[in-house]
PDB file of C-alpha atoms and ligand atoms in Angstrom:
ATOM      1  CA  UNK P   1      -7.468  14.980  16.886  1.00  0.00           C
ATOM      2  CA  UNK P   2      -6.272  18.576  17.076  1.00  0.00           C
ATOM      3  CA  UNK P   3      -3.330  20.291  15.422  1.00  0.00           C
ATOM      4  CA  UNK P   4      -0.842  19.519  18.205  1.00  0.00           C
ATOM      5  CA  UNK P   5      -1.866  15.905  18.354  1.00  0.00           C
ATOM      6  CA  UNK P   6      -1.414  15.521  14.590  1.00  0.00           C
ATOM      7  CA  UNK P   7       2.114  16.974  14.786  1.00  0.00           C
ATOM      8  CA  UNK P   8       2.927  14.778  17.773  1.00  0.00           C
ATOM      9  CA  UNK P   9       1.614  11.587  16.116  1.00  0.00           C
ATOM     10  CA  UNK P  10       3.420  12.226  12.861  1.00  0.00           C
ATOM     11  CA  UNK P  11       6.687  13.170  14.584  1.00  0.00           C
ATOM     12  CA  UNK P  12       6.581   9.992  16.650  1.00  0.00           C
ATOM     13  CA  UNK P  13       6.070   7.803  13.570  1.00  0.00           C
ATOM     14  CA  UNK P  14       8.790   9.616  11.614  1.00  0.00           C
ATOM     15  CA  UNK P  15      11.306   9.188  14.478  1.00  0.00           C
ATOM     16  CA  UNK P  16      10.597   5.477  14.696  1.00  0.00           C
ATOM     17  CA  UNK P  17      10.796   5.021  10.925  1.00  0.00           C
ATOM     18  CA  UNK P  18      14.045   6.997  10.872  1.00  0.00           C
ATOM     19  CA  UNK P  19      15.623   4.800  13.543  1.00  0.00           C
ATOM     20  CA  UNK P  20      14.387   1.600  11.890  1.00  0.00           C
ATOM     21  CA  UNK P  21      15.618   2.529   8.423  1.00  0.00           C
ATOM     22  CA  UNK P  22      19.039   3.618   9.707  1.00  0.00           C
ATOM     23  CA  UNK P  23      19.419   0.191  11.317  1.00  0.00           C
ATOM     24  CA  UNK P  24      19.089  -1.197   7.760  1.00  0.00           C
ATOM     25  CA  UNK P  25      21.208   1.424   5.963  1.00  0.00           C
ATOM     26  CA  UNK P  26      21.557   5.162   5.519  1.00  0.00           C
ATOM     27  CA  UNK P  27      20.575   4.561   1.899  1.00  0.00           C
ATOM     28  CA  UNK P  28      17.365   2.759   2.778  1.00  0.00           C
ATOM     29  CA  UNK P  29      14.497   5.219   2.268  1.00  0.00           C
ATOM     30  CA  UNK P  30      11.027   4.398   3.580  1.00  0.00           C
ATOM     31  CA  UNK P  31       7.853   6.072   2.393  1.00  0.00           C
ATOM     32  CA  UNK P  32       4.973   6.531   4.859  1.00  0.00           C
ATOM     33  CA  UNK P  33       1.370   6.173   3.696  1.00  0.00           C
ATOM     34  CA  UNK P  34      -1.219   7.393   6.191  1.00  0.00           C
ATOM     35  CA  UNK P  35      -4.150   5.016   6.070  1.00  0.00           C
ATOM     36  CA  UNK P  36      -7.147   7.209   6.768  1.00  0.00           C
ATOM     37  CA  UNK P  37      -9.950   4.628   6.522  1.00  0.00           C
ATOM     38  CA  UNK P  38     -11.164   5.156  10.104  1.00  0.00           C
ATOM     39  CA  UNK P  39     -10.727   8.937   9.980  1.00  0.00           C
ATOM     40  CA  UNK P  40     -12.326  12.057   8.671  1.00  0.00           C
ATOM     41  CA  UNK P  41     -11.264  14.524   6.013  1.00  0.00           C
ATOM     42  CA  UNK P  42     -10.584  17.123   8.710  1.00  0.00           C
ATOM     43  CA  UNK P  43      -8.094  14.794  10.466  1.00  0.00           C
ATOM     44  CA  UNK P  44      -6.390  14.175   7.129  1.00  0.00           C
ATOM     45  CA  UNK P  45      -6.117  17.940   6.654  1.00  0.00           C
ATOM     46  CA  UNK P  46      -4.483  18.280  10.095  1.00  0.00           C
ATOM     47  CA  UNK P  47      -1.889  15.646   9.196  1.00  0.00           C
ATOM     48  CA  UNK P  48      -1.308  17.365   5.890  1.00  0.00           C
ATOM     49  CA  UNK P  49      -0.591  20.591   7.775  1.00  0.00           C
ATOM     50  CA  UNK P  50       1.835  18.617   9.956  1.00  0.00           C
ATOM     51  CA  UNK P  51       3.681  17.498   6.806  1.00  0.00           C
ATOM     52  CA  UNK P  52       2.118  14.216   5.639  1.00  0.00           C
ATOM     53  CA  UNK P  53       1.236  14.079   1.934  1.00  0.00           C
ATOM     54  CA  UNK P  54       0.380  10.445   1.072  1.00  0.00           C
ATOM     55  CA  UNK P  55      -2.857   8.877   2.267  1.00  0.00           C
ATOM     56  CA  UNK P  56      -4.628   5.623   1.547  1.00  0.00           C
ATOM     57  CA  UNK P  57      -8.132   4.195   1.718  1.00  0.00           C
ATOM     58  CA  UNK P  58      -9.469   0.654   1.435  1.00  0.00           C
ATOM     59  CA  UNK P  59     -12.861   1.426  -0.076  1.00  0.00           C
ATOM     60  CA  UNK P  60     -13.365   3.078  -3.459  1.00  0.00           C
ATOM     61  CA  UNK P  61     -16.340   5.128  -2.255  1.00  0.00           C
ATOM     62  CA  UNK P  62     -14.354   6.480   0.747  1.00  0.00           C
ATOM     63  CA  UNK P  63     -11.412   7.322  -1.480  1.00  0.00           C
ATOM     64  CA  UNK P  64     -13.769   9.238  -3.734  1.00  0.00           C
ATOM     65  CA  UNK P  65     -15.527  11.097  -0.908  1.00  0.00           C
ATOM     66  CA  UNK P  66     -12.369  12.127   0.973  1.00  0.00           C
ATOM     67  CA  UNK P  67     -10.270  12.961  -2.074  1.00  0.00           C
ATOM     68  CA  UNK P  68     -13.073  15.149  -3.411  1.00  0.00           C
ATOM     69  CA  UNK P  69     -13.556  16.851  -0.062  1.00  0.00           C
ATOM     70  CA  UNK P  70      -9.813  17.592   0.127  1.00  0.00           C
ATOM     71  CA  UNK P  71      -9.529  18.448  -3.528  1.00  0.00           C
ATOM     72  CA  UNK P  72      -7.695  21.729  -2.915  1.00  0.00           C
ATOM     73  CA  UNK P  73      -4.782  20.059  -1.063  1.00  0.00           C
ATOM     74  CA  UNK P  74      -1.892  18.535  -3.082  1.00  0.00           C
ATOM     75  CA  UNK P  75      -2.345  15.060  -1.606  1.00  0.00           C
ATOM     76  CA  UNK P  76      -1.245  11.726  -3.016  1.00  0.00           C
ATOM     77  CA  UNK P  77      -3.901   9.001  -2.804  1.00  0.00           C
ATOM     78  CA  UNK P  78      -3.324   5.250  -2.513  1.00  0.00           C
ATOM     79  CA  UNK P  79      -5.810   2.411  -2.706  1.00  0.00           C
ATOM     80  CA  UNK P  80      -5.118  -0.554  -0.392  1.00  0.00           C
ATOM     81  CA  UNK P  81      -8.355  -2.561  -0.202  1.00  0.00           C
ATOM     82  CA  UNK P  82     -10.067  -5.369  -2.026  1.00  0.00           C
ATOM     83  CA  UNK P  83     -11.219  -4.099  -5.412  1.00  0.00           C
ATOM     84  CA  UNK P  84     -14.624  -5.397  -6.456  1.00  0.00           C
ATOM     85  CA  UNK P  85     -15.093  -5.779 -10.189  1.00  0.00           C
ATOM     86  CA  UNK P  86     -18.049  -3.398 -10.232  1.00  0.00           C
ATOM     87  CA  UNK P  87     -15.888  -0.625  -8.680  1.00  0.00           C
ATOM     88  CA  UNK P  88     -13.010  -0.828 -11.151  1.00  0.00           C
ATOM     89  CA  UNK P  89     -14.206   2.037 -13.341  1.00  0.00           C
ATOM     90  CA  UNK P  90     -14.789   4.251 -10.308  1.00  0.00           C
ATOM     91  CA  UNK P  91     -11.243   3.625  -9.092  1.00  0.00           C
ATOM     92  CA  UNK P  92      -9.779   4.357 -12.534  1.00  0.00           C
ATOM     93  CA  UNK P  93     -11.612   7.699 -12.588  1.00  0.00           C
ATOM     94  CA  UNK P  94     -10.025   8.633  -9.234  1.00  0.00           C
ATOM     95  CA  UNK P  95      -6.489   8.306 -10.690  1.00  0.00           C
ATOM     96  CA  UNK P  96      -4.831   6.864  -7.561  1.00  0.00           C
ATOM     97  CA  UNK P  97      -1.062   7.318  -7.275  1.00  0.00           C
ATOM     98  CA  UNK P  98      -0.654   3.630  -6.424  1.00  0.00           C
ATOM     99  CA  UNK P  99      -2.994   0.672  -6.125  1.00  0.00           C
ATOM    100  CA  UNK P 100      -1.440  -1.741  -3.573  1.00  0.00           C
ATOM    101  CA  UNK P 101      -3.896  -4.601  -3.764  1.00  0.00           C
ATOM    102  CA  UNK P 102      -3.825  -6.319  -7.117  1.00  0.00           C
ATOM    103  CA  UNK P 103      -4.582  -9.770  -5.759  1.00  0.00           C
ATOM    104  CA  UNK P 104      -5.136 -12.073  -8.740  1.00  0.00           C
ATOM    105  CA  UNK P 105      -4.306 -12.446 -12.422  1.00  0.00           C
ATOM    106  CA  UNK P 106      -8.020 -12.344 -13.152  1.00  0.00           C
ATOM    107  CA  UNK P 107      -8.438  -8.952 -11.446  1.00  0.00           C
ATOM    108  CA  UNK P 108      -5.359  -7.648 -13.271  1.00  0.00           C
ATOM    109  CA  UNK P 109      -6.782  -8.649 -16.651  1.00  0.00           C
ATOM    110  CA  UNK P 110     -10.176  -7.138 -15.868  1.00  0.00           C
ATOM    111  CA  UNK P 111      -8.543  -3.918 -14.657  1.00  0.00           C
ATOM    112  CA  UNK P 112      -6.309  -3.831 -17.721  1.00  0.00           C
ATOM    113  CA  UNK P 113      -9.278  -4.187 -20.045  1.00  0.00           C
ATOM    114  CA  UNK P 114     -11.093  -1.266 -18.408  1.00  0.00           C
ATOM    115  CA  UNK P 115      -7.936   0.870 -18.371  1.00  0.00           C
ATOM    116  CA  UNK P 116      -7.479   0.176 -22.086  1.00  0.00           C
ATOM    117  CA  UNK P 117     -11.063   1.231 -22.815  1.00  0.00           C
ATOM    118  CA  UNK P 118     -10.434   4.551 -21.041  1.00  0.00           C
ATOM    119  CA  UNK P 119      -6.967   4.906 -22.563  1.00  0.00           C
ATOM    120  CA  UNK P 120      -5.415   5.147 -19.088  1.00  0.00           C
ATOM    121  CA  UNK P 121      -2.726   3.402 -17.037  1.00  0.00           C
ATOM    122  CA  UNK P 122      -2.499   2.600 -13.322  1.00  0.00           C
ATOM    123  CA  UNK P 123       0.525   1.928 -11.111  1.00  0.00           C
ATOM    124  CA  UNK P 124      -0.086  -1.195  -9.030  1.00  0.00           C
ATOM    125  CA  UNK P 125       1.560  -3.559  -6.581  1.00  0.00           C
ATOM    126  CA  UNK P 126       0.966  -7.293  -6.612  1.00  0.00           C
ATOM    127  CA  UNK P 127      -0.441  -8.309  -3.225  1.00  0.00           C
ATOM    128  CA  UNK P 128       1.090 -11.493  -1.864  1.00  0.00           C
ATOM    129  CA  UNK P 129      -0.593 -13.602   0.808  1.00  0.00           C
ATOM    130  CA  UNK P 130       2.771 -14.421   2.332  1.00  0.00           C
ATOM    131  CA  UNK P 131       1.310 -15.846   5.539  1.00  0.00           C
ATOM    132  CA  UNK P 132      -1.030 -18.054   3.481  1.00  0.00           C
ATOM    133  CA  UNK P 133      -4.018 -16.976   5.595  1.00  0.00           C
ATOM    134  CA  UNK P 134      -7.484 -17.814   4.261  1.00  0.00           C
ATOM    135  CA  UNK P 135      -8.834 -14.515   5.569  1.00  0.00           C
ATOM    136  CA  UNK P 136      -6.364 -12.530   3.499  1.00  0.00           C
ATOM    137  CA  UNK P 137      -6.309 -11.508  -0.115  1.00  0.00           C
ATOM    138  CA  UNK P 138      -3.267 -11.904  -2.313  1.00  0.00           C
ATOM    139  CA  UNK P 139      -1.580 -14.385  -4.574  1.00  0.00           C
ATOM    140  CA  UNK P 140       0.082 -17.497  -3.216  1.00  0.00           C
ATOM    141  CA  UNK P 141       3.784 -16.767  -2.600  1.00  0.00           C
ATOM    142  CA  UNK P 142       4.730 -19.846  -4.621  1.00  0.00           C
ATOM    143  CA  UNK P 143       2.970 -18.401  -7.654  1.00  0.00           C
ATOM    144  CA  UNK P 144       3.839 -14.729  -7.153  1.00  0.00           C
ATOM    145  CA  UNK P 145       6.756 -14.542  -9.580  1.00  0.00           C
ATOM    146  CA  UNK P 146       4.899 -16.346 -12.333  1.00  0.00           C
ATOM    147  CA  UNK P 147       1.856 -14.080 -11.884  1.00  0.00           C
ATOM    148  CA  UNK P 148       4.015 -10.943 -11.757  1.00  0.00           C
ATOM    149  CA  UNK P 149       5.591 -11.984 -15.066  1.00  0.00           C
ATOM    150  CA  UNK P 150       2.197 -12.766 -16.563  1.00  0.00           C
ATOM    151  CA  UNK P 151       0.705  -9.404 -15.542  1.00  0.00           C
ATOM    152  CA  UNK P 152       3.767  -7.593 -16.892  1.00  0.00           C
ATOM    153  CA  UNK P 153       3.442  -9.462 -20.186  1.00  0.00           C
ATOM    154  CA  UNK P 154      -0.326  -9.372 -20.708  1.00  0.00           C
ATOM    155  CA  UNK P 155      -1.461  -6.130 -19.035  1.00  0.00           C
ATOM    156  CA  UNK P 156       0.254  -3.205 -20.783  1.00  0.00           C
ATOM    157  CA  UNK P 157      -1.947  -0.595 -19.078  1.00  0.00           C
ATOM    158  CA  UNK P 158      -0.928  -1.784 -15.613  1.00  0.00           C
ATOM    159  CA  UNK P 159       2.429  -0.456 -14.429  1.00  0.00           C
ATOM    160  CA  UNK P 160       3.618  -2.984 -11.880  1.00  0.00           C
ATOM    161  CA  UNK P 161       5.807  -1.241  -9.316  1.00  0.00           C
ATOM    162  CA  UNK P 162       6.452  -4.028  -6.818  1.00  0.00           C
ATOM    163  CA  UNK P 163       4.748  -6.041  -4.129  1.00  0.00           C
ATOM    164  CA  UNK P 164       2.566  -5.603  -1.059  1.00  0.00           C
ATOM    165  CA  UNK P 165       1.874  -7.851   1.939  1.00  0.00           C
ATOM    166  CA  UNK P 166       0.018  -7.704   5.217  1.00  0.00           C
ATOM    167  CA  UNK P 167       2.035  -9.310   8.027  1.00  0.00           C
ATOM    168  CA  UNK P 168       0.799 -12.559   9.555  1.00  0.00           C
ATOM    169  CA  UNK P 169      -2.100 -11.967  11.953  1.00  0.00           C
ATOM    170  CA  UNK P 170      -0.518 -13.632  15.016  1.00  0.00           C
ATOM    171  CA  UNK P 171       1.260 -12.589  18.214  1.00  0.00           C
ATOM    172  CA  UNK P 172       4.458 -14.536  17.525  1.00  0.00           C
ATOM    173  CA  UNK P 173       6.940 -11.981  16.138  1.00  0.00           C
ATOM    174  CA  UNK P 174       8.950 -14.735  14.452  1.00  0.00           C
ATOM    175  CA  UNK P 175       5.975 -15.800  12.369  1.00  0.00           C
ATOM    176  CA  UNK P 176       5.260 -12.185  11.399  1.00  0.00           C
ATOM    177  CA  UNK P 177       8.944 -11.732  10.531  1.00  0.00           C
ATOM    178  CA  UNK P 178       8.879 -14.863   8.419  1.00  0.00           C
ATOM    179  CA  UNK P 179       5.875 -13.575   6.455  1.00  0.00           C
ATOM    180  CA  UNK P 180       7.730 -10.320   5.688  1.00  0.00           C
ATOM    181  CA  UNK P 181      10.835 -12.241   4.668  1.00  0.00           C
ATOM    182  CA  UNK P 182       8.833 -14.357   2.221  1.00  0.00           C
ATOM    183  CA  UNK P 183       7.655 -11.186   0.465  1.00  0.00           C
ATOM    184  CA  UNK P 184      11.090  -9.535   0.542  1.00  0.00           C
ATOM    185  CA  UNK P 185      12.631 -12.613  -1.081  1.00  0.00           C
ATOM    186  CA  UNK P 186      10.083 -12.441  -3.894  1.00  0.00           C
ATOM    187  CA  UNK P 187      10.781  -8.690  -4.265  1.00  0.00           C
ATOM    188  CA  UNK P 188      14.506  -9.487  -4.626  1.00  0.00           C
ATOM    189  CA  UNK P 189      13.863 -12.211  -7.196  1.00  0.00           C
ATOM    190  CA  UNK P 190      11.920  -9.729  -9.338  1.00  0.00           C
ATOM    191  CA  UNK P 191      15.086  -7.680  -9.866  1.00  0.00           C
ATOM    192  CA  UNK P 192      14.905  -7.888 -13.663  1.00  0.00           C
ATOM    193  CA  UNK P 193      11.586  -5.986 -13.531  1.00  0.00           C
ATOM    194  CA  UNK P 194      13.173  -3.199 -11.426  1.00  0.00           C
ATOM    195  CA  UNK P 195      10.395  -3.238  -8.820  1.00  0.00           C
ATOM    196  CA  UNK P 196      10.335  -0.038  -6.789  1.00  0.00           C
ATOM    197  CA  UNK P 197       8.166  -0.702  -3.768  1.00  0.00           C
ATOM    198  CA  UNK P 198       8.009  -3.408  -1.161  1.00  0.00           C
ATOM    199  CA  UNK P 199       4.924  -2.256   0.780  1.00  0.00           C
ATOM    200  CA  UNK P 200       4.847  -3.973   4.170  1.00  0.00           C
ATOM    201  CA  UNK P 201       4.194  -2.912   7.741  1.00  0.00           C
ATOM    202  CA  UNK P 202       1.221  -1.430   9.587  1.00  0.00           C
ATOM    203  CA  UNK P 203       0.890   0.287  12.988  1.00  0.00           C
ATOM    204  CA  UNK P 204       1.734  -2.831  14.984  1.00  0.00           C
ATOM    205  CA  UNK P 205       4.627  -4.164  12.948  1.00  0.00           C
ATOM    206  CA  UNK P 206       6.187  -1.468  10.747  1.00  0.00           C
ATOM    207  CA  UNK P 207       9.574  -1.469  12.502  1.00  0.00           C
ATOM    208  CA  UNK P 208       9.876  -5.208  12.006  1.00  0.00           C
ATOM    209  CA  UNK P 209       8.763  -4.819   8.373  1.00  0.00           C
ATOM    210  CA  UNK P 210      11.439  -2.174   7.751  1.00  0.00           C
ATOM    211  CA  UNK P 211      14.072  -4.462   9.326  1.00  0.00           C
ATOM    212  CA  UNK P 212      12.943  -7.092   6.789  1.00  0.00           C
ATOM    213  CA  UNK P 213      13.391  -4.670   3.877  1.00  0.00           C
ATOM    214  CA  UNK P 214      10.088  -2.817   3.551  1.00  0.00           C
ATOM    215  CA  UNK P 215      10.428   0.582   1.857  1.00  0.00           C
ATOM    216  CA  UNK P 216       6.773   1.618   2.110  1.00  0.00           C
ATOM    217  CA  UNK P 217       4.659   1.374   5.255  1.00  0.00           C
ATOM    218  CA  UNK P 218       0.905   1.799   5.606  1.00  0.00           C
ATOM    219  CA  UNK P 219       0.042   3.178   9.027  1.00  0.00           C
ATOM    220  CA  UNK P 220      -3.424   4.089  10.215  1.00  0.00           C
ATOM    221  CA  UNK P 221      -4.228   3.778  13.910  1.00  0.00           C
ATOM    222  CA  UNK P 222      -0.950   5.217  15.284  1.00  0.00           C
ATOM    223  CA  UNK P 223      -1.215   8.265  13.043  1.00  0.00           C
ATOM    224  CA  UNK P 224      -4.906   9.000  13.519  1.00  0.00           C
ATOM    225  CA  UNK P 225      -5.308   8.403  17.228  1.00  0.00           C
TER     226      UNK P 225
HETATM  227  C1  LIG J 301      -6.182  -0.624   7.647  1.00  0.00           C
HETATM  228  C2  LIG J 301      -5.027  -0.995   6.830  1.00  0.00           C
HETATM  229  C3  LIG J 301      -3.732  -0.581   7.178  1.00  0.00           C
HETATM  230  C4  LIG J 301      -3.426   0.249   8.423  1.00  0.00           C
HETATM  231  O1  LIG J 301      -3.665  -0.494   9.571  1.00  0.00           O
HETATM  232  P1  LIG J 301      -3.261   0.064  11.035  1.00  0.00           P
HETATM  233  O2  LIG J 301      -3.084  -1.171  11.819  1.00  0.00           O
HETATM  234  O3  LIG J 301      -4.365   0.916  11.485  1.00  0.00           O
HETATM  235  O4  LIG J 301      -1.977   0.802  10.869  1.00  0.00           O
HETATM  236  C5  LIG J 301      -2.695  -0.948   6.351  1.00  0.00           C
HETATM  237  N1  LIG J 301      -2.892  -1.699   5.239  1.00  0.00           N
HETATM  238  C6  LIG J 301      -4.111  -2.115   4.869  1.00  0.00           C
HETATM  239  C7  LIG J 301      -4.262  -2.935   3.641  1.00  0.00           C
HETATM  240  C8  LIG J 301      -5.213  -1.780   5.655  1.00  0.00           C
HETATM  241  O5  LIG J 301      -6.435  -2.215   5.294  1.00  0.00           O
END
């Protein structure tokens, strides 16, 4: 990627997001997270120069390496991958802006315990396996509200900010749409917790996700190509 390509990629994504959000409402604001897991620190820097500030990684060690390499830039870092128990302390030390992938009550309680020990807090989203796919992480949609309540009640060092889902891994757009709608419905039912983010949509389905109410998209391949 060179400088022009970075500007071109980002402009294309922003135009599409703009059109998709305006189809929902002029008041519907969508935040773009650039998922940099297949890219280098120098490509991230080019996108930063083009105007992108928020980036995300799915491995703690990659988040550490790239955030340290780009230390001098005022970037916002997100964590979107499966968090192994033995990496929890490393993630805490990296102070991510938002952790999107809290995928069980057990992980939440373990994370909370380690946050407490370090006297820190972390903003997180509850990941929901809305398509009920075995290959995917996340809580069962039928249990999501109960677990969200439980985490809110028992994990004071976790600041729950909403929900995250990965769209169904199929070609049928209706099935993908349905998986986004399941998550959006749960997001709506959590109103009393004032959830802020409904993180849904990747390179192949972000416009559909926005139409279904997503206000945070995680795009990698279309931004870093
Ligand atoms: C890789 C990844 C993305 C971005 O995927 P693209 O299809 O490259 O846009 C988004 N969310 C999560 C959780 C990911 O692991």
